[in-house]
Amino acid sequence: MDIIKEHKLSIDTPLKLKSGKTLNSYDLVYETYGQLNDNKDNAVLICHALSGNHHVAGYHEGDNKPGWWDNMIGSGKPINTNKLFVVCVNNIGGCHGSTGPASINTETGSNYGFDFPVVTVHDWVNSQKVLMDNLGINKWQFVVGGSLGGMQAFQWALDYPDYIDNAIIIAAAPKLTAQNIAFNEVARQAIMNDPDWCGGNYLKEDKMPKRGLALARMLGHITYLSDKSMADKFGRDLKQEKIGFNFNVEFQIESYLRYQGEKFVNSFDANTYLLMTKALDYYDPVSDSEFIDKISSTMTKFLLISFTSDWRFPPSRSEEIVKTLISHNKSVSYACVKSDGGHDAFLMKNDNYFDVMRTYIENN
Amino acid sequence: MDIIKEHKLSIDTPLKLKSGKTLNSYDLVYETYGQLNDNKDNAVLICHALSGNHHVAGYHEGDNKPGWWDNMIGSGKPINTNKLFVVCVNNIGGCHGSTGPASINTETGSNYGFDFPVVTVHDWVNSQKVLMDNLGINKWQFVVGGSLGGMQAFQWALDYPDYIDNAIIIAAAPKLTAQNIAFNEVARQAIMNDPDWCGGNYLKEDKMPKRGLALARMLGHITYLSDKSMADKFGRDLKQEKIGFNFNVEFQIESYLRYQGEKFVNSFDANTYLLMTKALDYYDPVSDSEFIDKISSTMTKFLLISFTSDWRFPPSRSEEIVKTLISHNKSVSYACVKSDGGHDAFLMKNDNYFDVMRTYIENN
């Protein structure tokens, strides 16, 4: 059992954001696993998704649950830390140590709250490049991410083609659809309609929009699972012996969702949730006026993976990226993995999925 | 342009509900279209869905928008009022005239609010039978409904087999899945978490849980449309000329959803919304201990219709009903209609769909 410590890098060089605003200084909290070799060519960047963070594998002192992708990353695992040096950073705007809405703005002495600037996938990649330079890494052998993390891996290949050999993009999409944006908007309205959100400045008011954030999480959760996985796990099972004809919890699925919502609000910041959904909404690299130049010049090799039951970013969305890459003569491998796990399948152990990852990584 | 008037039937015979509670008296508001013939064998009952009501076709005095299924019902339309006598009633628990949570409970002198009993599809069918008897109708030639309305049509065939010739069940399911219940639960939590819901007694407090109900409606709306129809209609179109990097409305889909939410709260009661979602959750006729007896004895003929892009109740759900009926040697016709309209396709004009309806109705 590996005990992992987190590190903090404090940066005073301003970060110019895509919105036009600037973060004058910021902290990046990150973890590493394995050893950087002497040639400094075995580094892997893991990019996290909406509710993820830098604690991707191993155990913190005293924890009995490992990081969120511990099945994928470690000694002998597909992302094998016996050979690779793995880095994962909490994205700015986050709520697990890197500078975000709940952090103190040193220029005002109080927390940013809703004044924290809107951040994008592009901004995250830029801040990850700053960390890369600080760690003395010359090139990522792999940049890997699922969902919103996959968008960051894609963006690395576009923005820093000389610093990345392979992008592994899992359960992602080249941009959100109207339906995707719609679900995000309902989640945002749930948070912003909660009176305890206080116009985004709930920390100053010593409040927390728990009901709104729980609702957003419940909704998100439904879209991460497949209809079949929910049916298999919960079906129409009742919580009590028989139907009560009232508005208490009747079905197990209701109980599960409420539990997921309540658990989430104790470990996540509502304003971070808002920012993450916005980063998703805005991501659309193909619409960038420099896209053709960027995609033409990158030598990055790509592995795309999708899951059959993922209806948030179904296989057709990964295939849009695949087609775009092929049309620009890029090197692309693609696997659509059979799974009932829905969008969350990218976090789950699955022999075919892990074999694809292992084989690609060992050969690239 | 037909000007339609609504009628009210006040009933003093207690209605025993499936929950075990009793409604001692209640009003049913309904509309009729066309003429009941001398043999009283040309009557059609239309059952409405979650947000529907009795105003199914034609115009009320001064209105410039017709009832919600005016494309389907009228002179020369698939449900042809030149030949058929059409009845539609606002279900009890509703908020458009029939007794519901916002009605005055004559026993207490104030509105029911959250004390209104939970009602089920079974209870609605029983109250519709009371209306039928009062109108002197001996048998429905057709009972027709989409979504939750289709569940009522199915239940008519089970509970009153001698009073129905044909059940037309459109875009329905034999019972909700865990995912269906999960979406309903998020909608309910949105309403019940709104401080203006006031424990369900907002009318007494002179408040209205507008934010919660709007949120529930926005979420519902996403599940009524297909990914493709939203993409075709809105795509990633912006509301303003360029992205503002803020939390105002950025995309057209956000604007549309907010508008739908705001419009809905002005015409719908939040407690009714809660009751309707519960009726959906509870519906599961096959689990009824008397189901085999009921389905075996009914001579009702069935038409089932589903739509290819409906992901709330996809074709496979209608096919569950079809298979159950076939396995009990019932007379079943089934059409899966190609449409991009999502679940709401059952409300939309569509040549194939309307031809199926017209042909079945003219021949049965």
XYZ file of C-alpha atoms in Angstrom:
728
model
C 0.000 0.000 0.000
C 1.690 3.181 -1.225
C 1.438 6.193 1.070
C 1.267 9.290 -1.096
C 1.937 12.882 -0.132
C 0.635 15.882 -1.962
C 2.891 18.744 -3.039
C 2.173 22.405 -3.534
C 3.737 24.731 -6.076
C 3.157 28.458 -5.585
C 3.484 30.468 -8.763
C 3.977 34.215 -8.975
C 4.125 34.488 -12.757
C 0.688 35.785 -13.870
C -1.469 33.368 -15.859
C -3.384 35.069 -18.637
C -6.756 33.369 -19.015
C -8.787 32.801 -22.162
C -11.499 35.106 -20.788
C -9.044 38.017 -20.893
C -8.638 38.095 -17.126
C -5.388 37.297 -15.327
C -4.551 35.253 -12.242
C -1.568 37.118 -10.812
C -0.496 34.269 -8.572
C -1.817 30.818 -7.822
C -1.054 27.534 -6.126
C -1.028 24.166 -7.824
C -1.459 21.119 -5.629
C -0.299 17.878 -7.189
C 0.821 14.312 -6.548
C 3.395 12.122 -8.253
C 3.799 8.351 -8.452
C 6.840 6.404 -9.622
C 10.209 7.908 -10.545
C 11.226 10.302 -13.301
C 14.051 8.539 -15.167
C 17.385 10.110 -16.018
C 16.321 10.869 -19.589
C 13.186 12.543 -18.225
C 11.146 10.849 -20.921
C 8.842 8.593 -18.882
C 6.414 11.201 -17.523
C 2.624 10.867 -17.668
C 0.140 13.635 -16.946
C -3.297 12.583 -15.699
C -6.002 15.227 -16.213
C -9.023 15.043 -13.942
C -12.683 15.544 -14.781
C -15.489 17.590 -13.213
C -15.454 16.251 -9.683
C -11.950 14.771 -9.674
C -8.774 16.037 -8.091
C -5.024 15.401 -7.909
C -5.311 12.403 -5.593
C -5.520 9.884 -8.405
C -3.870 6.805 -6.873
C -2.397 5.371 -3.684
C -3.370 6.228 -0.137
C -2.950 9.318 1.976
C -1.708 8.618 5.502
C -4.588 7.108 7.468
C -6.969 6.749 4.512
C -8.715 3.477 3.836
C -9.834 4.483 0.340
C -7.291 5.070 -2.439
C -7.252 7.813 -5.092
C -9.997 7.878 -7.722
C -8.146 5.974 -10.478
C -6.140 3.580 -8.347
C -7.269 0.582 -10.426
C -5.548 2.121 -13.474
C -2.379 3.590 -11.971
C 0.213 1.808 -9.875
C 2.809 -0.928 -9.796
C 2.005 -3.426 -12.572
C -1.216 -1.647 -13.538
C -1.960 -0.355 -17.057
C -0.326 2.971 -16.208
C 2.606 1.167 -14.622
C 4.438 3.220 -12.007
C 7.331 0.728 -12.068
C 8.218 2.298 -15.402
C 6.351 5.597 -15.596
C 6.454 8.813 -13.590
C 2.843 9.904 -13.116
C 1.742 13.444 -12.261
C -1.753 14.648 -11.441
C -2.632 18.223 -10.524
C -5.776 19.730 -9.078
C -6.988 22.160 -11.730
C -7.221 25.854 -10.931
C -10.766 26.765 -10.013
C -10.867 23.475 -8.106
C -11.499 22.924 -4.420
C -8.852 20.466 -3.296
C -5.853 22.701 -2.755
C -5.117 24.509 -6.014
C -6.320 28.091 -6.150
C -10.057 28.288 -6.620
C -13.178 30.151 -5.487
C -12.782 29.057 -1.864
C -9.118 30.187 -1.738
C -7.985 33.481 -0.246
C -7.309 36.125 -2.844
C -4.088 37.631 -1.536
C -4.968 40.930 -3.181
C -8.179 41.335 -1.128
C -7.471 39.179 1.900
C -10.777 37.314 1.594
C -11.835 34.352 -0.490
C -12.563 34.755 -4.179
C -16.074 33.317 -4.058
C -18.007 34.128 -7.191
C -15.309 36.623 -8.247
C -13.012 33.791 -9.239
C -12.520 34.104 -12.993
C -14.064 31.633 -15.417
C -11.392 29.101 -16.411
C -11.226 26.950 -19.516
C -9.583 23.732 -20.680
C -7.039 25.928 -22.462
C -6.159 27.684 -19.179
C -5.741 24.401 -17.363
C -3.354 23.139 -20.009
C -1.317 26.344 -19.677
C -1.108 25.948 -15.906
C -0.160 22.267 -16.292
C 2.668 23.410 -18.603
C 3.933 25.680 -15.817
C 3.982 22.712 -13.452
C 5.721 20.600 -16.089
C 8.508 23.165 -16.409
C 8.882 23.350 -12.658
C 9.216 19.576 -12.403
C 11.932 19.589 -15.068
C 9.947 17.385 -17.433
C 10.862 17.958 -21.068
C 8.076 15.964 -22.669
C 5.042 13.984 -21.543
C 5.202 10.450 -22.839
C 1.440 10.331 -22.277
C -1.235 12.833 -21.349
C -4.304 10.883 -20.227
C -7.807 11.868 -19.233
C -11.429 10.737 -19.172
C -14.419 12.979 -19.918
C -13.402 16.594 -19.217
C -9.920 15.170 -18.594
C -9.888 13.822 -22.147
C -10.575 17.304 -23.452
C -7.422 18.493 -21.683
C -5.405 15.661 -23.226
C -6.695 16.692 -26.667
C -5.867 20.334 -25.993
C -2.296 19.444 -24.973
C -1.723 17.986 -28.428
C -3.038 21.185 -30.001
C -1.357 23.785 -27.796
C 1.950 22.109 -26.920
C 2.634 19.594 -29.691
C 6.359 19.564 -28.924
C 5.774 18.554 -25.322
C 3.569 15.502 -25.743
C 4.133 12.166 -27.472
C 0.724 10.560 -26.934
C -2.725 11.802 -25.968
C -5.094 9.203 -24.477
C -8.625 10.576 -24.671
C -11.270 8.470 -22.926
C -15.089 8.876 -22.884
C -14.803 12.407 -24.204
C -16.326 14.623 -26.891
C -14.931 17.368 -29.107
C -17.584 19.744 -27.736
C -20.854 19.574 -25.825
C -24.198 19.167 -27.551
C -27.242 21.276 -26.708
C -28.451 18.406 -24.507
C -25.123 18.300 -22.636
C -25.237 22.063 -22.078
C -28.867 21.786 -20.988
C -28.032 19.305 -18.228
C -25.191 21.579 -17.081
C -27.523 24.568 -17.058
C -30.063 22.756 -14.873
C -27.244 21.852 -12.458
C -26.104 25.486 -12.354
C -29.628 26.775 -11.803
C -30.064 24.261 -8.970
C -27.017 25.751 -7.232
C -27.654 29.398 -8.041
C -31.348 29.162 -7.039
C -30.434 27.894 -3.590
C -30.865 30.911 -1.265
C -27.795 29.706 0.632
C -25.692 30.314 -2.475
C -25.923 34.024 -1.526
C -25.015 35.324 -4.967
C -21.935 33.107 -4.893
C -20.533 34.568 -1.688
C -21.837 31.972 0.725
C -18.484 31.527 2.477
C -18.500 35.142 3.612
C -22.049 34.624 4.877
C -20.994 31.399 6.622
C -23.478 29.439 4.543
C -23.289 26.600 2.022
C -25.750 25.904 -0.836
C -25.963 22.264 0.159
C -29.391 21.553 -1.264
C -28.571 23.030 -4.645
C -25.210 21.311 -4.921
C -26.715 17.975 -3.836
C -29.379 18.344 -6.519
C -26.744 19.114 -9.156
C -24.808 16.036 -8.103
C -27.899 13.798 -8.140
C -28.672 14.908 -11.673
C -25.063 14.494 -12.768
C -24.993 11.042 -11.283
C -27.980 9.897 -13.351
C -26.154 10.959 -16.509
C -22.971 9.123 -15.491
C -24.755 5.784 -15.150
C -26.517 3.795 -17.832
C -30.207 2.919 -17.765
C -29.143 -0.740 -17.634
C -26.645 -0.374 -14.795
C -29.263 1.448 -12.712
C -31.826 -1.225 -13.552
C -29.378 -4.005 -12.623
C -28.329 -2.348 -9.381
C -31.633 -0.911 -8.150
C -34.490 -1.849 -10.461
C -37.728 -0.963 -8.719
C -36.548 -2.297 -5.345
C -38.304 -0.641 -2.438
C -36.600 0.849 0.598
C -39.350 -0.362 2.917
C -41.313 -3.578 2.714
C -44.203 -2.016 0.823
C -45.244 1.220 -0.857
C -46.114 3.958 1.609
C -47.932 6.318 -0.780
C -46.075 9.323 0.570
C -43.087 11.502 -0.263
C -40.533 9.743 1.890
C -37.970 7.555 0.161
C -39.915 4.730 -1.503
C -37.425 3.232 -3.931
C -33.796 2.245 -3.341
C -32.698 4.429 -6.238
C -34.093 7.492 -4.427
C -32.182 6.584 -1.302
C -28.979 6.045 -3.277
C -29.261 9.382 -5.090
C -29.972 11.320 -1.911
C -26.955 9.660 -0.291
C -24.736 10.552 -3.263
C -25.919 14.152 -3.089
C -25.354 14.475 0.644
C -21.925 12.854 0.511
C -20.783 15.136 -2.293
C -21.615 18.423 -0.579
C -19.229 17.594 2.238
C -16.242 17.409 -0.086
C -16.940 19.812 -2.929
C -17.333 23.543 -3.406
C -20.442 24.790 -5.196
C -18.658 27.577 -7.074
C -16.090 25.075 -8.340
C -18.956 22.962 -9.661
C -20.254 25.994 -11.556
C -16.821 26.700 -13.040
C -16.251 23.100 -14.129
C -19.585 22.948 -15.973
C -18.698 26.189 -17.754
C -15.329 24.805 -18.858
C -17.222 21.871 -20.347
C -19.747 24.111 -22.120
C -17.092 26.342 -23.655
C -14.775 23.615 -24.925
C -14.861 23.566 -28.736
C -11.315 23.426 -30.156
C -12.413 22.873 -33.759
C -14.066 26.316 -33.742
C -10.693 27.897 -32.842
C -9.508 29.961 -35.828
C -6.058 28.381 -35.441
C -7.347 24.816 -35.265
C -6.245 23.763 -38.759
C -2.722 25.073 -38.141
C -2.562 23.413 -34.752
C -3.873 20.015 -35.790
C -1.736 20.032 -38.917
C 1.477 20.673 -37.026
C 1.062 18.237 -34.140
C 2.957 14.926 -34.298
C 1.158 13.594 -31.231
C -0.211 10.062 -31.506
C -3.729 9.489 -30.233
C -5.608 6.717 -28.479
C -9.359 7.237 -28.206
C -11.585 4.999 -26.067
C -15.370 5.069 -25.726
C -17.932 2.869 -23.971
C -21.056 1.384 -25.541
C -23.468 2.399 -22.754
C -22.132 5.939 -22.254
C -25.014 8.237 -23.206
C -23.428 11.427 -21.886
C -20.546 11.164 -24.379
C -21.550 8.184 -26.511
C -19.125 6.419 -28.867
C -20.306 8.635 -31.733
C -18.789 11.630 -29.934
C -15.364 9.988 -29.635
C -15.696 8.981 -33.270
C -16.118 12.647 -34.220
C -12.641 13.247 -32.789
C -11.294 10.133 -34.509
C -12.661 11.281 -37.885
C -11.265 14.768 -37.452
C -7.827 13.355 -36.604
C -7.873 10.896 -39.499
C -8.912 13.623 -41.914
C -5.739 15.466 -40.864
C -3.578 12.352 -41.280
C -2.842 11.910 -37.604
C -1.860 8.612 -36.018
C -5.024 7.388 -34.244
C -5.968 4.206 -32.428
C -9.562 3.782 -31.346
C -11.441 1.259 -29.217
C -15.144 1.211 -28.434
C -15.391 -0.952 -25.331
C -18.490 -2.968 -24.498
C -19.657 -1.973 -21.035
C -22.880 -1.409 -19.095
C -21.156 1.164 -16.890
C -22.355 4.297 -18.676
C -20.102 7.347 -18.681
C -18.536 6.228 -15.400
C -17.204 3.135 -17.200
C -13.950 5.026 -17.708
C -13.351 4.762 -13.948
C -14.176 1.060 -13.706
C -12.053 -2.055 -14.006
C -12.802 -3.792 -17.295
C -10.494 -6.364 -18.895
C -10.915 -5.199 -22.495
C -10.509 -1.550 -21.563
C -7.452 -2.226 -19.410
C -5.911 -4.456 -22.088
C -6.281 -1.650 -24.638
C -4.644 0.810 -22.259
C -1.836 -1.558 -21.304
C -1.042 -2.557 -24.868
C -1.030 0.986 -26.171
C 1.123 2.265 -23.319
C 3.634 -0.587 -23.552
C 4.038 -0.013 -27.288
C 4.243 3.773 -27.306
C -62.545 27.281 -35.329
C -64.489 25.364 -32.680
C -65.228 27.243 -29.467
C -65.195 24.753 -26.617
C -66.633 25.108 -23.137
C -65.544 23.141 -20.142
C -67.988 21.307 -17.908
C -67.837 20.457 -14.265
C -69.240 17.384 -12.543
C -69.423 17.486 -8.742
C -69.454 14.048 -7.157
C -70.535 13.246 -3.615
C -69.978 9.512 -3.736
C -66.672 8.851 -1.940
C -63.784 7.610 -4.061
C -61.683 5.008 -2.302
C -58.059 5.443 -3.357
C -55.392 2.810 -3.816
C -53.452 4.315 -0.913
C -56.305 3.383 1.427
C -57.433 6.993 1.816
C -60.784 8.279 0.588
C -61.852 11.423 -1.265
C -65.317 12.046 0.126
C -66.303 14.431 -2.651
C -64.570 15.848 -5.685
C -65.089 17.809 -8.862
C -64.186 16.585 -12.322
C -63.689 19.213 -15.007
C -63.936 17.912 -18.549
C -64.542 18.829 -22.171
C -66.327 17.021 -24.979
C -66.017 17.262 -28.755
C -68.386 15.853 -31.361
C -71.706 14.145 -30.626
C -72.556 10.959 -28.785
C -74.611 8.871 -31.234
C -77.927 7.251 -30.422
C -76.331 3.865 -29.840
C -73.859 5.521 -27.468
C -71.070 3.467 -28.990
C -68.863 6.154 -30.542
C -67.233 7.566 -27.390
C -63.478 8.133 -27.003
C -61.704 8.899 -23.739
C -58.466 10.852 -23.978
C -56.209 10.470 -20.924
C -53.724 13.247 -20.301
C -50.099 13.001 -19.174
C -48.048 14.736 -16.481
C -48.549 18.374 -17.437
C -51.676 17.980 -19.578
C -55.275 18.778 -18.782
C -58.815 18.382 -20.097
C -58.476 21.086 -22.756
C -57.294 18.726 -25.445
C -58.652 20.358 -28.622
C -60.448 23.396 -29.987
C -60.352 26.915 -28.604
C -61.703 28.478 -25.481
C -63.474 31.799 -26.040
C -60.829 34.430 -26.764
C -57.891 32.005 -26.929
C -55.502 32.084 -29.866
C -53.913 28.735 -29.011
C -55.911 25.506 -29.201
C -55.909 22.553 -26.795
C -52.764 20.461 -26.462
C -53.671 17.696 -28.955
C -55.634 19.740 -31.479
C -53.596 18.313 -34.381
C -54.933 14.835 -33.524
C -58.523 15.535 -32.543
C -61.157 17.393 -34.584
C -63.188 17.370 -37.744
C -61.445 15.150 -40.314
C -58.450 14.529 -38.042
C -57.256 11.044 -37.001
C -59.582 11.138 -33.987
C -62.407 12.414 -36.148
C -65.044 14.361 -34.241
C -67.397 14.122 -37.230
C -67.858 10.513 -36.212
C -66.596 10.213 -32.664
C -67.625 11.725 -29.344
C -64.433 12.664 -27.533
C -64.146 13.221 -23.776
C -61.145 14.469 -21.841
C -61.087 15.039 -18.091
C -58.594 16.792 -15.853
C -57.341 14.081 -13.520
C -57.911 14.423 -9.792
C -54.807 15.824 -8.135
C -54.538 18.143 -11.128
C -54.556 21.912 -11.160
C -56.906 22.883 -13.960
C -60.297 22.582 -12.324
C -60.665 19.039 -11.038
C -60.109 18.625 -7.318
C -56.434 18.794 -6.444
C -53.973 20.180 -3.899
C -54.879 23.803 -4.675
C -58.635 23.145 -4.265
C -60.575 23.949 -1.136
C -61.177 20.940 1.075
C -64.824 21.471 2.046
C -64.198 19.574 5.273
C -61.590 22.062 6.497
C -62.492 25.198 4.552
C -58.915 25.721 3.341
C -56.972 24.257 0.440
C -55.620 20.720 0.633
C -52.015 21.664 -0.093
C -49.657 18.845 0.759
C -52.490 17.007 2.567
C -54.038 16.012 -0.749
C -53.826 12.224 -0.910
C -51.422 10.470 -3.272
C -53.365 9.369 -6.355
C -52.538 6.590 -8.800
C -53.340 5.609 -12.376
C -55.813 3.123 -10.907
C -57.626 5.931 -9.032
C -57.809 8.074 -12.150
C -59.387 5.247 -14.109
C -61.959 4.794 -11.343
C -62.841 8.488 -11.391
C -63.040 8.436 -15.198
C -65.508 5.539 -14.879
C -67.669 7.722 -12.618
C -67.659 10.424 -15.289
C -68.474 7.827 -17.958
C -71.530 6.675 -16.021
C -72.669 10.255 -15.534
C -72.389 10.944 -19.251
C -74.484 7.863 -20.033
C -71.729 6.205 -22.042
C -71.975 2.431 -22.021
C -68.646 1.619 -23.582
C -65.582 3.513 -24.807
C -64.884 2.695 -28.425
C -61.355 3.914 -27.751
C -59.379 4.952 -24.697
C -56.309 6.852 -25.901
C -53.284 8.307 -24.158
C -49.609 9.157 -24.550
C -46.970 8.650 -21.853
C -48.705 8.658 -18.449
C -51.943 8.856 -20.475
C -51.050 5.574 -22.145
C -50.731 3.955 -18.740
C -54.328 4.966 -18.014
C -55.477 3.473 -21.327
C -53.734 0.200 -20.402
C -55.302 0.231 -16.948
C -58.789 0.720 -18.408
C -58.400 -2.547 -20.290
C -57.388 -4.287 -17.077
C -59.878 -2.775 -14.631
C -62.957 -2.293 -16.827
C -62.643 -4.780 -19.687
C -66.388 -4.671 -20.352
C -66.355 -0.931 -20.863
C -63.611 -0.517 -23.457
C -63.250 -1.874 -27.003
C -59.772 -0.527 -27.860
C -56.858 0.847 -25.886
C -54.427 3.055 -27.805
C -51.220 3.310 -25.796
C -48.640 5.757 -27.157
C -45.055 6.422 -26.019
C -45.663 4.609 -22.760
C -44.043 1.954 -20.584
C -45.431 -0.821 -18.407
C -43.562 0.662 -15.434
C -40.747 3.121 -14.765
C -37.118 2.062 -14.674
C -34.718 3.135 -11.937
C -33.490 5.883 -14.288
C -37.054 7.137 -14.856
C -37.695 7.197 -11.102
C -34.352 8.923 -10.561
C -35.280 11.815 -12.865
C -38.637 12.132 -11.079
C -36.897 12.144 -7.719
C -34.564 14.975 -8.775
C -37.605 16.962 -9.956
C -39.348 16.378 -6.633
C -36.269 17.350 -4.632
C -35.981 20.536 -6.709
C -39.518 21.510 -5.678
C -39.372 20.331 -2.073
C -35.961 21.976 -1.499
C -37.307 25.362 -2.567
C -37.860 27.276 0.704
C -40.989 28.773 -0.886
C -42.514 25.291 -1.022
C -43.099 25.749 2.750
C -43.534 22.063 3.516
C -46.126 21.904 0.752
C -48.376 24.569 2.239
C -47.158 27.511 0.186
C -50.661 28.697 -0.712
C -51.469 29.302 2.940
C -48.207 31.233 3.237
C -49.008 33.195 0.073
C -45.859 31.867 -1.578
C -45.067 29.759 -4.637
C -42.012 27.503 -5.143
C -41.378 28.979 -8.552
C -37.659 28.293 -8.719
C -38.040 24.648 -7.772
C -40.933 24.031 -10.132
C -39.121 25.790 -12.990
C -36.091 23.603 -12.376
C -38.249 20.464 -12.404
C -39.785 21.571 -15.680
C -36.418 22.366 -17.271
C -35.179 18.911 -16.375
C -38.377 17.273 -17.591
C -38.132 19.171 -20.836
C -34.651 17.823 -21.571
C -35.972 14.289 -21.195
C -38.926 14.975 -23.514
C -36.692 16.053 -26.388
C -34.124 14.010 -28.258
C -30.436 14.848 -28.384
C -30.841 15.292 -32.142
C -33.875 17.572 -31.988
C -32.069 19.813 -29.499
C -28.971 19.793 -31.693
C -31.027 20.649 -34.784
C -32.961 23.410 -33.050
C -30.247 24.988 -30.895
C -26.888 23.346 -31.473
C -24.250 25.488 -29.810
C -25.802 28.747 -30.997
C -24.958 31.662 -28.749
C -27.454 34.109 -27.307
C -25.040 37.010 -27.720
C -22.552 37.578 -30.508
C -19.657 36.052 -28.592
C -18.901 34.162 -25.418
C -19.018 36.355 -22.321
C -17.207 34.027 -19.909
C -19.779 34.600 -17.203
C -22.885 32.986 -15.733
C -25.454 34.878 -17.747
C -27.212 33.042 -20.553
C -24.523 32.133 -23.103
C -26.198 29.538 -25.294
C -29.647 29.621 -26.903
C -30.514 26.310 -25.268
C -30.054 27.913 -21.838
C -32.352 30.753 -22.788
C -34.971 28.353 -24.135
C -34.925 26.181 -21.020
C -35.195 29.136 -18.662
C -38.139 30.422 -20.699
C -39.856 27.026 -20.560
C -39.371 26.907 -16.802
C -40.705 30.413 -16.218
C -43.705 29.898 -18.487
C -44.655 26.662 -16.762
C -44.756 28.033 -13.215
C -47.472 30.480 -14.208
C -49.874 27.718 -15.203
C -49.058 24.750 -13.008
C -49.230 23.845 -9.351
C -46.083 22.451 -7.695
C -47.926 19.941 -5.503
C -49.730 18.604 -8.576
C -46.332 18.091 -10.209
C -45.237 16.064 -7.190
C -48.378 13.922 -7.319
C -48.085 13.253 -11.043
C -44.484 12.044 -10.726
C -45.556 9.734 -7.911
C -48.360 8.249 -10.032
C -45.719 7.512 -12.669
C -43.333 5.927 -10.163
C -45.982 3.667 -8.666
C -47.483 2.387 -11.911
C -46.661 -1.303 -12.315
C -49.763 -3.296 -13.299
C -47.897 -6.537 -13.970
C -46.890 -6.692 -10.297
C -50.589 -6.629 -9.317
C -51.506 -10.024 -7.818
C -54.630 -10.038 -9.995
C -52.803 -9.163 -13.210
C -53.001 -12.623 -14.794
C -56.737 -12.818 -14.152
C -57.290 -9.319 -15.454
C -55.234 -9.637 -18.621
C -56.686 -13.082 -19.332
C -60.262 -11.873 -19.156
C -60.010 -8.640 -21.155
C -61.238 -8.693 -24.756
C -59.879 -5.195 -25.407
C -57.883 -4.762 -28.614
C -54.652 -2.827 -28.363
C -52.711 -0.409 -30.528
C -49.233 0.447 -29.261
C -47.134 3.221 -30.811
C -43.554 4.207 -29.965
C -41.047 6.663 -31.440
C -37.477 5.881 -32.435
C -35.870 8.885 -30.705
C -37.859 8.659 -27.457
C -35.298 7.914 -24.743
C -37.634 8.494 -21.812
C -39.872 5.598 -22.876
C -37.971 4.108 -25.810
C -39.544 1.609 -28.221
C -38.222 -1.276 -26.119
C -40.562 -0.181 -23.326
C -43.631 -0.267 -25.569
C -42.421 -3.623 -26.835
C -42.470 -4.952 -23.273
C -46.197 -4.259 -23.221
C -46.624 -5.768 -26.699
C -44.839 -8.962 -25.644
C -46.885 -9.255 -22.465
C -50.108 -8.847 -24.438
C -49.072 -11.336 -27.118
C -48.058 -13.867 -24.485
C -51.635 -13.643 -23.198
C -53.121 -14.027 -26.692
C -54.482 -10.498 -26.898
C -55.159 -8.672 -30.155
C -52.255 -6.226 -30.563
C -51.157 -3.858 -33.309
C -47.820 -2.105 -32.901
C -45.999 0.628 -34.797
C -42.566 2.033 -34.044
C -42.579 5.404 -35.813
C -39.401 7.035 -37.081
C -39.133 10.491 -35.542
C -36.501 12.872 -34.164
C -39.047 14.375 -31.778
C -38.069 12.418 -28.667
C -40.763 11.597 -26.129
C -42.730 14.679 -27.192
C -43.126 13.103 -30.645
C -46.495 11.784 -29.486
C -47.774 15.380 -29.492
C -46.379 16.271 -32.919
C -47.833 16.018 -36.395
C -46.168 13.173 -38.279
C -47.635 11.554 -41.386
C -46.715 7.966 -40.532
C -47.920 8.309 -36.963
C -51.181 9.962 -38.002
C -51.767 7.361 -40.738
C -51.381 4.577 -38.192
C -53.849 6.288 -35.852
C -56.332 7.047 -38.623
C -56.238 3.549 -40.114
C -56.603 1.804 -36.776
C -59.454 4.043 -35.659
C -61.356 3.760 -38.944
C -61.114 -0.030 -38.839
C -61.961 -0.591 -35.195
